[in-house]
Tab-separated table of C-alpha atoms in Angstrom:
chain	number	residue	atom	x	y	z
Z	1	MET	CA	29.342	64.945	-54.662
Z	2	ASN	CA	26.834	64.577	-57.454
Z	3	ASP	CA	26.693	67.860	-59.412
Z	4	CYS	CA	23.376	66.946	-61.061
Z	5	VAL	CA	20.321	67.805	-58.970
Z	6	VAL	CA	17.637	66.749	-61.496
Z	7	SER	CA	18.129	64.035	-64.101
Z	8	LEU	CA	15.708	62.820	-66.768
Z	9	GLU	CA	16.734	59.867	-68.919
Z	10	GLY	CA	14.538	58.924	-71.890
Z	11	VAL	CA	11.396	60.051	-70.102
Z	12	SER	CA	8.007	59.692	-71.791
Z	13	LYS	CA	4.474	60.175	-70.540
Z	14	THR	CA	1.371	58.930	-72.317
Z	15	PHE	CA	-2.050	59.719	-70.884
Z	16	ARG	CA	-4.762	57.081	-71.293
Z	17	ASP	CA	-8.545	57.099	-71.171
Z	18	PHE	CA	-10.832	55.082	-68.912
Z	19	TRP	CA	-10.289	51.957	-71.034
Z	20	MET	CA	-6.489	52.438	-70.863
Z	21	ARG	CA	-6.261	53.407	-74.505
Z	22	PRO	CA	-3.467	55.926	-75.260
Z	23	VAL	CA	-4.910	59.386	-75.802
Z	24	THR	CA	-2.053	61.884	-75.626
Z	25	LYS	CA	1.717	61.483	-75.616
Z	26	ALA	CA	2.564	64.627	-73.670
Z	27	VAL	CA	6.307	63.926	-73.306
Z	28	ASP	CA	8.280	61.811	-75.749
Z	29	GLY	CA	11.681	60.484	-74.712
Z	30	ILE	CA	13.308	63.585	-73.243
Z	31	SER	CA	16.661	63.574	-71.444
Z	32	LEU	CA	18.146	66.506	-69.555
Z	33	LYS	CA	20.240	67.289	-66.494
Z	34	VAL	CA	19.939	70.282	-64.168
Z	35	PRO	CA	23.389	71.083	-62.702
Z	36	ARG	CA	23.713	72.107	-59.070
Z	37	GLY	CA	23.613	75.863	-58.426
Z	38	THR	CA	22.088	76.816	-61.795
Z	39	VAL	CA	18.910	78.683	-62.696
Z	40	PHE	CA	17.416	76.349	-65.295
Z	41	GLY	CA	14.574	77.620	-67.467
Z	42	LEU	CA	12.158	75.040	-68.873
Z	43	LEU	CA	10.389	76.881	-71.682
Z	44	GLY	CA	7.902	76.090	-74.413
Z	45	PRO	CA	4.500	76.971	-75.845
Z	46	ASN	CA	1.234	75.682	-74.401
Z	47	GLY	CA	0.949	71.940	-74.931
Z	48	SER	CA	4.694	71.419	-75.278
Z	49	GLY	CA	4.942	69.136	-72.231
Z	50	LYS	CA	6.317	71.595	-69.641
Z	51	SER	CA	3.654	71.033	-66.988
Z	52	THR	CA	3.771	67.262	-67.396
Z	53	THR	CA	7.567	67.303	-67.072
Z	54	ILE	CA	7.391	69.415	-63.903
Z	55	LYS	CA	4.790	67.069	-62.395
Z	56	MET	CA	7.039	64.066	-63.077
Z	57	ILE	CA	10.018	65.855	-61.501
Z	58	LEU	CA	7.899	66.619	-58.416
Z	59	GLY	CA	6.721	63.007	-58.224
Z	60	LEU	CA	3.063	63.955	-58.702
Z	61	ILE	CA	2.763	61.636	-61.711
Z	62	ARG	CA	4.932	58.747	-62.847
Z	63	PRO	CA	6.527	58.488	-66.302
Z	64	THR	CA	5.297	55.868	-68.731
Z	65	ALA	CA	8.921	55.160	-69.656
Z	66	GLY	CA	12.351	56.373	-68.618
Z	67	LYS	CA	13.806	57.495	-65.303
Z	68	VAL	CA	13.447	60.681	-63.226
Z	69	LEU	CA	15.884	61.317	-60.365
Z	70	LEU	CA	16.123	64.074	-57.731
Z	71	PHE	CA	19.470	64.158	-55.944
Z	72	GLY	CA	20.081	60.699	-57.392
Z	73	LYS	CA	16.855	59.283	-55.917
Z	74	PRO	CA	13.280	58.728	-57.127
Z	75	PRO	CA	11.223	61.938	-56.698
Z	76	GLN	CA	8.835	60.163	-54.307
Z	77	ALA	CA	11.700	59.409	-51.882
Z	78	ARG	CA	11.321	61.226	-48.552
Z	79	ASP	CA	14.969	62.309	-48.529
Z	80	ALA	CA	14.529	63.953	-51.926
Z	81	LEU	CA	11.247	65.688	-51.028
Z	82	LYS	CA	12.757	67.198	-47.856
Z	83	ARG	CA	15.257	69.084	-50.040
Z	84	LEU	CA	12.617	70.451	-52.428
Z	85	GLY	CA	10.606	73.691	-52.474
Z	86	TYR	CA	7.765	74.321	-54.926
Z	87	LEU	CA	5.832	77.387	-56.042
Z	88	PRO	CA	2.843	76.290	-58.159
Z	89	GLU	CA	1.347	78.515	-60.845
Z	90	LEU	CA	-1.861	78.857	-58.797
Z	91	SER	CA	-1.175	79.279	-55.090
Z	92	ARG	CA	-3.781	78.542	-52.424
Z	93	LEU	CA	-3.209	80.528	-49.235
Z	94	HIS	CA	-5.344	80.627	-46.098
Z	95	PRO	CA	-6.996	84.074	-46.401
Z	96	PHE	CA	-7.514	84.500	-42.642
Z	97	LEU	CA	-3.795	84.185	-41.826
Z	98	THR	CA	-1.372	87.090	-41.999
Z	99	ALA	CA	1.771	86.896	-44.125
Z	100	ARG	CA	3.839	86.280	-40.985
Z	101	GLU	CA	1.464	83.571	-39.751
Z	102	THR	CA	1.502	81.939	-43.194
Z	103	LEU	CA	5.289	81.585	-43.114
Z	104	MET	CA	5.260	80.412	-39.487
Z	105	TYR	CA	2.634	77.813	-40.405
Z	106	HIS	CA	4.605	76.479	-43.385
Z	107	GLY	CA	7.811	76.537	-41.366
Z	108	ALA	CA	6.205	74.514	-38.563
Z	109	LEU	CA	5.006	71.947	-41.107
Z	110	ALA	CA	8.631	71.685	-42.279
Z	111	GLY	CA	9.836	71.036	-38.725
Z	112	LEU	CA	11.146	74.505	-37.834
Z	113	SER	CA	10.398	76.098	-34.459
Z	114	GLY	CA	11.438	78.739	-31.956
Z	115	ARG	CA	14.052	81.391	-32.735
Z	116	LEU	CA	15.076	79.723	-35.984
Z	117	LEU	CA	11.529	79.871	-37.356
Z	118	ARG	CA	11.029	83.492	-36.267
Z	119	ASP	CA	14.338	84.611	-37.784
Z	120	ARG	CA	13.703	82.709	-41.015
Z	121	THR	CA	10.237	84.271	-41.306
Z	122	ALA	CA	11.536	87.804	-40.750
Z	123	SER	CA	14.332	87.313	-43.299
Z	124	LEU	CA	11.968	86.038	-45.997
Z	125	LEU	CA	9.441	88.820	-45.390
Z	126	ALA	CA	12.244	91.305	-46.012
Z	127	ASP	CA	13.579	89.462	-49.075
Z	128	THR	CA	10.135	89.394	-50.712
Z	129	ALA	CA	9.343	93.047	-49.840
Z	130	LEU	CA	6.509	92.056	-47.487
Z	131	ALA	CA	7.891	93.266	-44.155
Z	132	HIS	CA	5.622	96.342	-44.159
Z	133	VAL	CA	2.485	94.174	-44.542
Z	134	ALA	CA	3.648	91.206	-42.469
Z	135	ASP	CA	0.684	91.425	-40.091
Z	136	ARG	CA	-2.062	91.937	-42.677
Z	137	ARG	CA	-4.300	89.029	-43.623
Z	138	VAL	CA	-3.340	87.583	-46.997
Z	139	GLY	CA	-7.005	87.595	-47.980
Z	140	THR	CA	-6.689	91.381	-48.338
Z	141	PHE	CA	-3.562	91.185	-50.510
Z	142	SER	CA	-3.279	92.029	-54.180
Z	143	LYS	CA	-2.429	89.171	-56.516
Z	144	GLY	CA	1.202	90.255	-56.604
Z	145	MET	CA	1.534	90.398	-52.815
Z	146	ALA	CA	-0.116	86.996	-52.461
Z	147	ARG	CA	2.294	85.630	-55.072
Z	148	ARG	CA	5.300	86.875	-53.123
Z	149	THR	CA	3.850	85.375	-49.929
Z	150	ALA	CA	3.565	81.989	-51.655
Z	151	LEU	CA	7.160	82.282	-52.859
Z	152	ALA	CA	8.346	83.028	-49.339
Z	153	ALA	CA	6.411	79.985	-48.079
Z	154	ALA	CA	8.180	77.807	-50.657
Z	155	LEU	CA	11.528	79.033	-49.294
Z	156	VAL	CA	10.875	78.783	-45.574
Z	157	ALA	CA	12.520	75.355	-45.187
Z	158	SER	CA	15.687	76.464	-47.071
Z	159	PRO	CA	15.309	73.999	-49.970
Z	160	GLU	CA	18.304	72.912	-52.040
Z	161	LEU	CA	16.093	72.690	-55.155
Z	162	LEU	CA	13.404	75.289	-55.805
Z	163	VAL	CA	10.837	74.634	-58.553
Z	164	LEU	CA	9.059	77.796	-59.703
Z	165	ASP	CA	6.046	77.651	-62.015
Z	166	GLU	CA	5.483	81.130	-63.511
Z	167	PRO	CA	7.150	82.911	-60.543
Z	168	THR	CA	6.453	86.471	-61.769
Z	169	SER	CA	2.834	85.853	-62.802
Z	170	GLY	CA	0.623	88.713	-61.605
Z	171	LEU	CA	3.474	90.887	-60.363
Z	172	ASP	CA	3.949	94.537	-61.252
Z	173	PRO	CA	7.385	95.623	-62.586
Z	174	ILE	CA	8.721	96.463	-59.110
Z	175	GLY	CA	7.550	93.131	-57.689
Z	176	THR	CA	8.971	91.300	-60.707
Z	177	ARG	CA	12.320	92.978	-60.192
Z	178	ALA	CA	12.332	91.992	-56.491
Z	179	VAL	CA	11.588	88.347	-57.313
Z	180	LYS	CA	14.302	88.211	-59.971
Z	181	GLU	CA	16.818	89.719	-57.579
Z	182	LEU	CA	15.829	87.096	-55.005
Z	183	ILE	CA	16.290	84.304	-57.571
Z	184	ARG	CA	19.796	85.586	-58.361
Z	185	LYS	CA	20.596	85.826	-54.648
Z	186	LEU	CA	19.430	82.256	-54.007
Z	187	ALA	CA	21.474	80.953	-56.936
Z	188	SER	CA	24.576	82.756	-55.612
Z	189	GLN	CA	24.005	80.919	-52.305
Z	190	GLY	CA	24.033	77.542	-54.074
Z	191	VAL	CA	20.285	76.906	-54.425
Z	192	THR	CA	19.363	75.144	-57.665
Z	193	ILE	CA	16.316	76.693	-59.340
Z	194	LEU	CA	14.137	75.115	-62.018
Z	195	MET	CA	11.584	77.552	-63.414
Z	196	THR	CA	8.986	77.764	-66.144
Z	197	SER	CA	7.693	81.041	-67.542
Z	198	HIS	CA	5.869	82.420	-70.557
Z	199	LEU	CA	7.651	85.743	-69.941
Z	200	LEU	CA	10.797	85.134	-71.958
Z	201	ALA	CA	12.435	88.420	-70.934
Z	202	ASP	CA	12.295	87.323	-67.271
Z	203	SER	CA	13.817	83.950	-68.152
Z	204	GLN	CA	16.580	85.620	-70.123
Z	205	ASP	CA	17.343	87.921	-67.189
Z	206	VAL	CA	17.833	85.205	-64.547
Z	207	CYS	CA	18.427	81.825	-66.200
Z	208	THR	CA	21.895	80.375	-66.686
Z	209	HIS	CA	20.631	77.328	-68.624
Z	210	LEU	CA	17.638	76.778	-70.897
Z	211	ALA	CA	15.674	73.886	-72.358
Z	212	ILE	CA	12.993	74.597	-74.946
Z	213	LEU	CA	10.268	71.990	-75.373
Z	214	ALA	CA	8.079	71.591	-78.449
Z	215	ASN	CA	5.555	68.797	-79.061
Z	216	GLY	CA	6.929	66.759	-76.166
Z	217	HIS	CA	10.525	66.900	-77.424
Z	218	ILE	CA	13.529	69.023	-76.425
Z	219	ALA	CA	14.144	71.377	-79.336
Z	220	ALA	CA	17.166	73.108	-77.746
Z	221	CYS	CA	19.094	72.745	-74.494
Z	222	GLY	CA	22.268	74.229	-73.045
Z	223	GLU	CA	23.854	77.233	-71.402
Z	224	LYS	CA	21.875	80.396	-72.113
Z	225	ASP	CA	24.802	82.492	-73.305
Z	226	GLU	CA	25.901	79.825	-75.782
Z	227	LEU	CA	22.375	79.297	-77.124
Z	228	LEU	CA	21.716	83.033	-77.630
Z	229	GLN	CA	25.100	84.107	-78.885
Z	230	LYS	CA	25.202	85.358	-82.490
Z	231	THR	CA	28.580	83.983	-83.505
Z	232	ASP	CA	28.453	85.614	-86.962
Z	233	THR	CA	28.182	89.154	-85.535
Z	234	THR	CA	30.747	91.212	-83.584
Z	235	ARG	CA	29.803	94.350	-81.635
Z	236	PHE	CA	32.170	97.100	-80.461
Z	237	SER	CA	31.079	99.576	-77.803
Z	238	VAL	CA	32.916	102.931	-77.605
Z	239	ARG	CA	32.034	105.980	-75.476
Z	240	ASN	CA	32.103	109.640	-76.575
Z	241	LEU	CA	33.127	109.099	-80.203
Z	242	SER	CA	32.559	112.169	-82.365
Z	243	PRO	CA	30.379	111.894	-85.505
Z	244	ALA	CA	33.440	112.348	-87.708
Z	245	ALA	CA	35.328	109.606	-85.863
Z	246	GLN	CA	32.270	107.329	-86.052
Z	247	GLU	CA	32.145	107.727	-89.814
Z	248	ALA	CA	35.890	107.082	-90.158
Z	249	VAL	CA	35.701	103.914	-88.048
Z	250	LYS	CA	32.579	102.751	-89.898
Z	251	SER	CA	34.293	103.197	-93.299
Z	252	GLU	CA	37.390	101.342	-92.119
Z	253	MET	CA	35.367	98.426	-90.726
Z	254	GLU	CA	33.285	98.163	-93.905
Z	255	ALA	CA	36.497	98.002	-95.914
Z	256	LEU	CA	37.819	95.222	-93.642
Z	257	SER	CA	34.579	93.210	-93.514
Z	258	GLY	CA	33.423	93.719	-97.064
Z	259	GLY	CA	29.876	94.379	-95.841
Z	260	GLU	CA	27.670	97.011	-94.251
Z	261	VAL	CA	28.425	98.090	-90.675
Z	262	VAL	CA	25.507	99.272	-88.491
Z	263	VAL	CA	26.149	102.142	-86.082
Z	264	ASP	CA	23.644	102.571	-83.239
Z	265	HIS	CA	23.409	103.466	-79.556
Z	266	PRO	CA	22.715	100.800	-76.890
Z	267	SER	CA	19.473	101.084	-74.907
Z	268	ALA	CA	18.807	100.520	-71.231
Z	269	SER	CA	16.268	97.800	-70.461
Z	270	LEU	CA	12.707	99.012	-69.908
Z	271	GLU	CA	12.766	97.314	-66.502
Z	272	ASP	CA	15.807	99.330	-65.376
Z	273	PHE	CA	14.360	102.570	-66.758
Z	274	PHE	CA	10.974	101.924	-65.119
Z	275	ALA	CA	12.499	101.090	-61.716
Z	276	LYS	CA	14.780	104.139	-61.730
Z	277	THR	CA	11.919	106.416	-62.768
Z	278	VAL	CA	9.622	105.141	-60.000
Z	279	GLU	CA	12.393	105.317	-57.402
Z	280	ALA	CA	13.145	108.908	-58.382
Z	281	ALA	CA	9.465	109.861	-58.266
Z	282	GLU	CA	9.043	108.363	-54.790
């Protein structure tokens, strides 16, 4: 079995004007592989080539040079597209349909029907925290609720590869937490997820692999923990150490290292603190 779900080999994309003159080289010879079962973050500032790369992976535009493969096939291949789910940055939902009807509609388009479609819809409504508003029209939803509805629609056909463009855009902290938990759950079930986000904290929370684009090139790529690890710093974590013992340990470590040792207390993430505070208040 091929363990690489997405493969880019020397891919470039140059946009041309009406007279076919080159105007912008948005992507310049990038190569990367997205392993099966990973949460792969494609990051970069505006104009770095992220959107163009995603469009080439989805088969919406063709590369000027190089090769893009999904499941070992061209992205326009029907067999590849059937295994793909996509959440665009700007989702267009039918405002007169309810959340349940929206998922039933997308599921029917994907070939689902009967008990399977009903069960899949109910499961996704629960996973995206929409069960309590399942029969409200999406035209009355907040931006965050509409975003979660679009995510559920992208999942209704049980894709093997899920491409998420700014998945937490417009969500409040509770909604963001729910989406990140869903991403982790999907990855644990073997779904490969390729996501872009300007919210780096969200990417750090859920991604297992990262690629950072700059000026159409890959500036860094690899496993998240390896990329972010500070190999020149070692941290010890000890509970309930008295001030006197802290000072003794600090002095001993400074003598061993020949440099200053910083003593501090770890902090909980703001997301965890916020969620626990709201849960307690409710």
